[in-house]
Amino acid sequence: MKFIKNLLIITVFLLLISGCSFPTATTSGSTATKMQQKPIVESNLKIENGKLNIIFLDVSQGASQLLVGPTGKTMLIDGGDNDKEELMLEYLRSYGVEKIDILIATHPDADHIGGLDAVVSNVDVGKIYMPKVTKNTKTFESLLTAIKEKGLKITTAKAGVKLDWEPGIEIDMLAPVKDKYEDTNNYSVVLKLKYKDRSALLTGDAEFISENDMMDSGKDLSADLLMVSHHGSAGSTSSKFLKAVQPEFAVIQVGENNYGHPTSKTLQRLKDQDVHIYRNDLNGTVFASTDGQKWSVSVEK
Ligand SMILES: [Zn+2]
Protein backbone atom coordinates (compact mmCIF):
# COMPACT_ATOMS: atom_id res chain seq x y z
CA MET A 1 0.00 0.00 0.00
CA LYS A 2 1.48 3.25 -1.07
CA PHE A 3 -0.05 5.46 1.57
CA ILE A 4 -1.01 4.96 5.11
CA LYS A 5 -4.67 5.63 5.51
CA ASN A 6 -5.13 5.82 9.22
CA LEU A 7 -2.97 8.58 10.47
CA LEU A 8 -2.38 8.54 14.17
CA ILE A 9 -2.53 11.52 16.45
CA ILE A 10 0.67 12.83 15.04
CA THR A 11 1.99 11.81 11.69
CA VAL A 12 5.10 13.49 10.60
CA PHE A 13 7.11 13.17 7.53
CA LEU A 14 9.78 14.92 5.69
CA LEU A 15 10.13 15.99 2.17
CA LEU A 16 13.83 15.87 1.66
CA ILE A 17 15.67 18.03 -0.76
CA SER A 18 14.52 17.55 -4.33
CA GLY A 19 14.28 14.24 -6.06
CA CYS A 20 12.82 12.17 -3.27
CA SER A 21 9.51 10.48 -3.74
CA PHE A 22 7.16 11.64 -1.09
CA PRO A 23 7.74 9.72 2.10
CA THR A 24 5.29 8.97 4.81
CA ALA A 25 6.12 7.71 8.22
CA THR A 26 4.05 6.92 11.22
CA THR A 27 4.54 6.30 14.88
CA SER A 28 2.19 3.33 14.65
CA GLY A 29 4.80 0.93 13.37
CA SER A 30 2.22 -0.20 10.85
CA THR A 31 2.80 -1.25 7.29
CA ALA A 32 4.97 1.55 6.06
CA THR A 33 6.87 -0.96 3.88
CA LYS A 34 9.38 0.84 1.71
CA MET A 35 8.75 4.18 3.38
CA GLN A 36 10.06 2.88 6.68
CA GLN A 37 13.57 4.10 6.07
CA LYS A 38 12.31 7.67 6.03
CA PRO A 39 12.87 9.37 9.34
CA ILE A 40 10.25 10.49 11.77
CA VAL A 41 11.65 13.77 12.84
CA GLU A 42 9.44 16.02 14.78
CA SER A 43 5.99 16.85 15.88
CA ASN A 44 5.18 20.26 14.69
CA LEU A 45 1.90 21.72 15.80
CA LYS A 46 3.57 24.85 17.10
CA ILE A 47 4.48 27.81 14.99
CA GLU A 48 8.23 27.85 14.62
CA ASN A 49 10.45 30.84 14.08
CA GLY A 50 12.62 30.64 11.01
CA LYS A 51 10.06 28.58 9.16
CA LEU A 52 7.26 29.17 6.76
CA ASN A 53 4.23 27.76 8.54
CA ILE A 54 1.07 27.08 6.55
CA ILE A 55 -1.87 26.03 8.68
CA PHE A 56 -4.88 24.62 6.87
CA LEU A 57 -7.44 25.39 9.53
CA ASP A 58 -10.27 22.95 9.96
CA VAL A 59 -13.32 25.11 9.25
CA SER A 60 -15.53 22.17 8.17
CA GLN A 61 -16.93 22.82 4.68
CA GLY A 62 -15.04 25.91 3.61
CA ALA A 63 -11.46 27.07 3.48
CA SER A 64 -8.97 29.03 5.54
CA GLN A 65 -5.20 29.10 5.60
CA LEU A 66 -3.19 30.89 8.26
CA LEU A 67 0.41 31.57 7.33
CA VAL A 68 3.15 32.60 9.70
CA GLY A 69 6.52 33.45 8.21
CA PRO A 70 10.07 32.96 9.49
CA THR A 71 10.13 36.32 11.28
CA GLY A 72 6.55 36.09 12.50
CA LYS A 73 4.68 37.98 9.79
CA THR A 74 1.17 36.67 9.32
CA MET A 75 -1.18 36.14 6.43
CA LEU A 76 -4.75 34.91 6.46
CA ILE A 77 -6.27 33.51 3.29
CA ASP A 78 -10.04 33.11 3.60
CA GLY A 79 -11.89 32.55 6.85
CA GLY A 80 -14.49 29.81 6.61
CA ASP A 81 -18.26 30.22 6.49
CA ASN A 82 -20.53 32.62 8.40
CA ASP A 83 -20.93 30.31 11.38
CA LYS A 84 -17.14 30.16 11.81
CA GLU A 85 -16.62 33.74 13.01
CA GLU A 86 -15.98 32.77 16.63
CA LEU A 87 -13.92 29.78 15.55
CA MET A 88 -11.68 31.99 13.41
CA LEU A 89 -11.06 34.37 16.32
CA GLU A 90 -10.41 31.37 18.55
CA TYR A 91 -7.87 29.95 16.08
CA LEU A 92 -6.04 33.28 15.91
CA ARG A 93 -5.96 33.51 19.70
CA SER A 94 -4.75 29.94 20.06
CA TYR A 95 -1.87 30.52 17.67
CA GLY A 96 -1.02 33.80 19.36
CA VAL A 97 -1.78 35.87 16.27
CA GLU A 98 -2.60 39.46 17.17
CA LYS A 99 -2.13 41.02 13.78
CA ILE A 100 -2.82 39.88 10.24
CA ASP A 101 -0.25 41.58 8.02
CA ILE A 102 -1.91 40.46 4.81
CA LEU A 103 -5.49 39.32 4.50
CA ILE A 104 -6.72 37.74 1.29
CA ALA A 105 -10.31 36.95 0.41
CA THR A 106 -9.83 34.61 -2.55
CA HIS A 107 -13.34 35.16 -3.92
CA PRO A 108 -16.69 36.30 -2.53
CA ASP A 109 -18.27 32.92 -1.75
CA ALA A 110 -19.59 32.53 1.79
CA ASP A 111 -17.57 29.43 2.64
CA HIS A 112 -14.40 31.49 2.15
CA ILE A 113 -15.27 34.96 3.41
CA GLY A 114 -17.98 34.20 5.99
CA GLY A 115 -15.71 34.50 9.01
CA LEU A 116 -13.53 37.33 7.70
CA ASP A 117 -15.75 40.22 8.80
CA ALA A 118 -15.23 39.18 12.42
CA VAL A 119 -11.48 38.98 11.86
CA VAL A 120 -11.37 42.44 10.29
CA SER A 121 -13.51 43.91 13.09
CA ASN A 122 -11.58 42.31 15.95
CA VAL A 123 -7.99 41.97 14.82
CA ASP A 124 -5.40 44.46 13.64
CA VAL A 125 -5.21 44.01 9.84
CA GLY A 126 -2.57 45.38 7.46
CA LYS A 127 -3.19 45.00 3.77
CA ILE A 128 -6.29 43.44 2.22
CA TYR A 129 -6.37 41.83 -1.22
CA MET A 130 -9.53 40.81 -3.04
CA PRO A 131 -10.26 40.06 -6.71
CA LYS A 132 -12.34 42.57 -8.63
CA VAL A 133 -15.68 40.82 -8.36
CA THR A 134 -18.66 41.45 -6.16
CA LYS A 135 -21.51 39.33 -4.93
CA ASN A 136 -24.91 40.51 -3.92
CA THR A 137 -25.02 38.74 -0.56
CA LYS A 138 -25.26 39.82 3.05
CA THR A 139 -22.03 37.95 3.71
CA PHE A 140 -20.12 39.94 1.12
CA GLU A 141 -21.70 43.20 2.23
CA SER A 142 -20.81 42.63 5.87
CA LEU A 143 -17.18 42.03 4.93
CA LEU A 144 -17.11 45.29 2.94
CA THR A 145 -18.75 47.09 5.85
CA ALA A 146 -16.23 45.72 8.33
CA ILE A 147 -13.37 46.84 6.07
CA LYS A 148 -14.88 50.29 5.64
CA GLU A 149 -15.55 50.74 9.35
CA LYS A 150 -11.94 49.87 10.08
CA GLY A 151 -10.79 52.51 7.58
CA LEU A 152 -8.97 49.93 5.48
CA LYS A 153 -8.59 49.79 1.73
CA ILE A 154 -8.85 46.88 -0.66
CA THR A 155 -6.04 46.23 -3.11
CA THR A 156 -7.09 44.40 -6.28
CA ALA A 157 -5.81 40.85 -6.45
CA LYS A 158 -4.88 39.62 -9.92
CA ALA A 159 -2.22 37.63 -11.72
CA GLY A 160 1.14 39.39 -11.77
CA VAL A 161 0.88 40.93 -8.31
CA LYS A 162 3.85 40.20 -6.07
CA LEU A 163 3.34 40.28 -2.33
CA ASP A 164 5.87 41.92 -0.09
CA TRP A 165 5.52 39.84 3.06
CA GLU A 166 8.62 38.25 4.50
CA PRO A 167 12.27 38.58 3.48
CA GLY A 168 13.33 35.52 1.50
CA ILE A 169 9.85 34.42 0.56
CA GLU A 170 8.67 35.07 -2.97
CA ILE A 171 4.92 35.28 -3.33
CA ASP A 172 3.35 35.55 -6.75
CA MET A 173 -0.29 35.86 -7.59
CA LEU A 174 -0.91 33.53 -10.51
CA ALA A 175 -4.65 34.10 -10.79
CA PRO A 176 -7.13 35.51 -11.60
CA VAL A 177 -5.48 35.87 -15.02
CA LYS A 178 -8.42 37.52 -16.79
CA ASP A 179 -10.72 40.39 -15.83
CA LYS A 180 -13.96 38.56 -16.56
CA TYR A 181 -15.16 35.08 -15.70
CA GLU A 182 -18.62 33.62 -15.68
CA ASP A 183 -18.17 31.67 -12.48
CA THR A 184 -17.13 33.42 -9.29
CA ASN A 185 -14.82 30.52 -8.46
CA ASN A 186 -12.55 31.38 -11.37
CA TYR A 187 -11.84 34.80 -9.87
CA SER A 188 -10.12 32.94 -7.03
CA VAL A 189 -6.78 34.32 -6.00
CA VAL A 190 -4.10 31.70 -6.55
CA LEU A 191 -0.81 32.22 -4.73
CA LYS A 192 2.54 30.57 -5.22
CA LEU A 193 4.92 30.85 -2.30
CA LYS A 194 8.56 30.01 -2.59
CA TYR A 195 10.93 29.77 0.35
CA LYS A 196 14.43 28.72 -0.70
CA ASP A 197 13.97 25.29 -2.32
CA ARG A 198 10.42 24.65 -1.21
CA SER A 199 7.15 25.91 -2.64
CA ALA A 200 3.41 25.85 -2.16
CA LEU A 201 0.41 26.65 -4.33
CA LEU A 202 -2.79 27.88 -2.72
CA THR A 203 -5.73 27.86 -5.08
CA GLY A 204 -9.03 29.01 -3.55
CA ASP A 205 -11.84 27.54 -5.65
CA ALA A 206 -10.21 27.98 -9.09
CA GLU A 207 -11.72 25.66 -11.70
CA PHE A 208 -10.48 24.20 -15.00
CA ILE A 209 -10.92 27.52 -16.84
CA SER A 210 -8.65 29.35 -14.42
CA GLU A 211 -6.21 26.43 -14.34
CA ASN A 212 -5.97 26.60 -18.14
CA ASP A 213 -5.43 30.35 -18.03
CA MET A 214 -2.62 29.88 -15.51
CA MET A 215 -1.00 27.24 -17.70
CA ASP A 216 -1.36 29.48 -20.76
CA SER A 217 0.25 32.35 -18.89
CA GLY A 218 3.52 30.45 -18.99
CA LYS A 219 4.25 30.91 -15.31
CA ASP A 220 6.09 28.22 -13.38
CA LEU A 221 3.31 26.46 -11.50
CA SER A 222 5.46 23.78 -9.89
CA ALA A 223 5.03 23.37 -6.15
CA ASP A 224 5.68 20.67 -3.55
CA LEU A 225 2.51 21.43 -1.68
CA LEU A 226 -0.80 21.93 -3.44
CA MET A 227 -3.96 23.08 -1.82
CA VAL A 228 -6.51 21.15 -3.86
CA SER A 229 -8.88 23.66 -5.35
CA HIS A 230 -12.61 23.91 -4.66
CA HIS A 231 -12.70 21.31 -1.89
CA GLY A 232 -11.83 18.53 -4.32
CA SER A 233 -14.65 19.26 -6.77
CA ALA A 234 -14.59 17.34 -10.07
CA GLY A 235 -14.32 20.59 -12.05
CA SER A 236 -10.91 21.51 -10.65
CA THR A 237 -7.47 19.94 -10.44
CA SER A 238 -7.20 18.57 -13.98
CA SER A 239 -4.55 15.97 -14.77
CA LYS A 240 -2.87 18.52 -16.99
CA PHE A 241 -2.77 21.06 -14.18
CA LEU A 242 -1.40 18.44 -11.78
CA LYS A 243 1.34 17.65 -14.27
CA ALA A 244 2.24 21.33 -14.38
CA VAL A 245 2.30 21.62 -10.59
CA GLN A 246 3.84 18.23 -9.82
CA PRO A 247 2.98 18.33 -6.14
CA GLU A 248 4.40 15.84 -3.67
CA PHE A 249 1.56 16.34 -1.25
CA ALA A 250 -1.79 18.02 -1.17
CA VAL A 251 -4.33 19.31 1.29
CA ILE A 252 -8.07 19.23 0.64
CA GLN A 253 -10.02 21.73 2.70
CA VAL A 254 -13.34 19.99 3.03
CA GLY A 255 -15.97 19.14 5.62
CA GLU A 256 -19.34 17.44 5.66
CA ASN A 257 -21.21 18.58 2.55
CA ASN A 258 -23.93 17.75 0.05
CA TYR A 259 -21.82 18.43 -3.03
CA GLY A 260 -19.94 15.15 -2.97
CA HIS A 261 -16.64 16.91 -2.20
CA PRO A 262 -14.03 15.64 -2.52
CA THR A 263 -15.07 13.75 -5.64
CA SER A 264 -13.69 10.34 -6.51
CA LYS A 265 -12.55 11.74 -9.86
CA THR A 266 -10.30 14.32 -8.27
CA LEU A 267 -9.03 11.86 -5.66
CA GLN A 268 -8.19 9.45 -8.48
CA ARG A 269 -6.34 12.12 -10.47
CA LEU A 270 -4.24 12.87 -7.39
CA LYS A 271 -3.60 9.18 -6.77
CA ASP A 272 -2.63 8.65 -10.41
CA GLN A 273 0.18 11.12 -9.86
CA ASP A 274 1.22 9.69 -6.50
CA VAL A 275 0.23 12.78 -4.57
CA HIS A 276 -0.14 12.17 -0.87
CA ILE A 277 -3.42 13.63 0.36
CA TYR A 278 -4.36 15.26 3.64
CA ARG A 279 -7.94 16.24 4.30
CA ASN A 280 -9.45 18.50 6.93
CA ASP A 281 -12.49 16.23 7.25
CA LEU A 282 -10.31 13.24 8.10
CA ASN A 283 -7.22 14.86 9.61
CA GLY A 284 -8.57 17.98 11.28
CA THR A 285 -6.27 20.97 10.98
CA VAL A 286 -3.25 20.23 8.80
CA PHE A 287 -0.05 22.02 9.70
CA ALA A 288 2.74 22.19 7.12
CA SER A 289 5.99 23.97 7.79
CA THR A 290 9.27 24.31 6.00
CA ASP A 291 12.70 25.71 6.66
CA GLY A 292 13.16 26.06 2.92
CA GLN A 293 14.84 22.66 2.60
CA LYS A 294 12.29 20.17 3.84
CA TRP A 295 8.65 20.03 4.82
CA SER A 296 7.22 18.65 7.98
CA VAL A 297 3.52 18.06 8.33
CA SER A 298 1.44 17.39 11.39
CA VAL A 299 -2.22 16.63 11.56
CA GLU A 300 -4.68 17.07 14.37
CA LYS A 301 -6.17 13.59 14.02
ZN1 LIG B 1 -15.43 27.05 -1.60
GROMACS .gro file of N, CA, C and O and ligand atoms in nm, residues 107 111-112 205 230-231, ligand 1:
model
   25
  107HIS      N    1  -1.218   3.485  -0.308
  107HIS     CA    2  -1.334   3.516  -0.392
  107HIS      C    3  -1.454   3.529  -0.299
  107HIS      O    4  -1.448   3.485  -0.184
  111ASP      N    5  -1.839   3.042   0.193
  111ASP     CA    6  -1.757   2.943   0.264
  111ASP      C    7  -1.610   2.984   0.272
  111ASP      O    8  -1.529   2.914   0.332
  112HIS      N    9  -1.577   3.098   0.209
  112HIS     CA   10  -1.440   3.149   0.215
  112HIS      C   11  -1.430   3.282   0.290
  112HIS      O   12  -1.330   3.309   0.355
  205ASP      N   13  -1.089   2.845  -0.499
  205ASP     CA   14  -1.184   2.754  -0.565
  205ASP      C   15  -1.166   2.758  -0.717
  205ASP      O   16  -1.261   2.733  -0.793
  230HIS      N   17  -1.116   2.411  -0.474
  230HIS     CA   18  -1.261   2.391  -0.466
  230HIS      C   19  -1.300   2.262  -0.391
  230HIS      O   20  -1.386   2.187  -0.434
  231HIS      N   21  -1.232   2.240  -0.280
  231HIS     CA   22  -1.270   2.131  -0.189
  231HIS      C   23  -1.269   1.993  -0.256
  231HIS      O   24  -1.339   1.902  -0.214
  302ZN      ZN   25  -1.543   2.705  -0.160
   0.00000   0.00000   0.00000
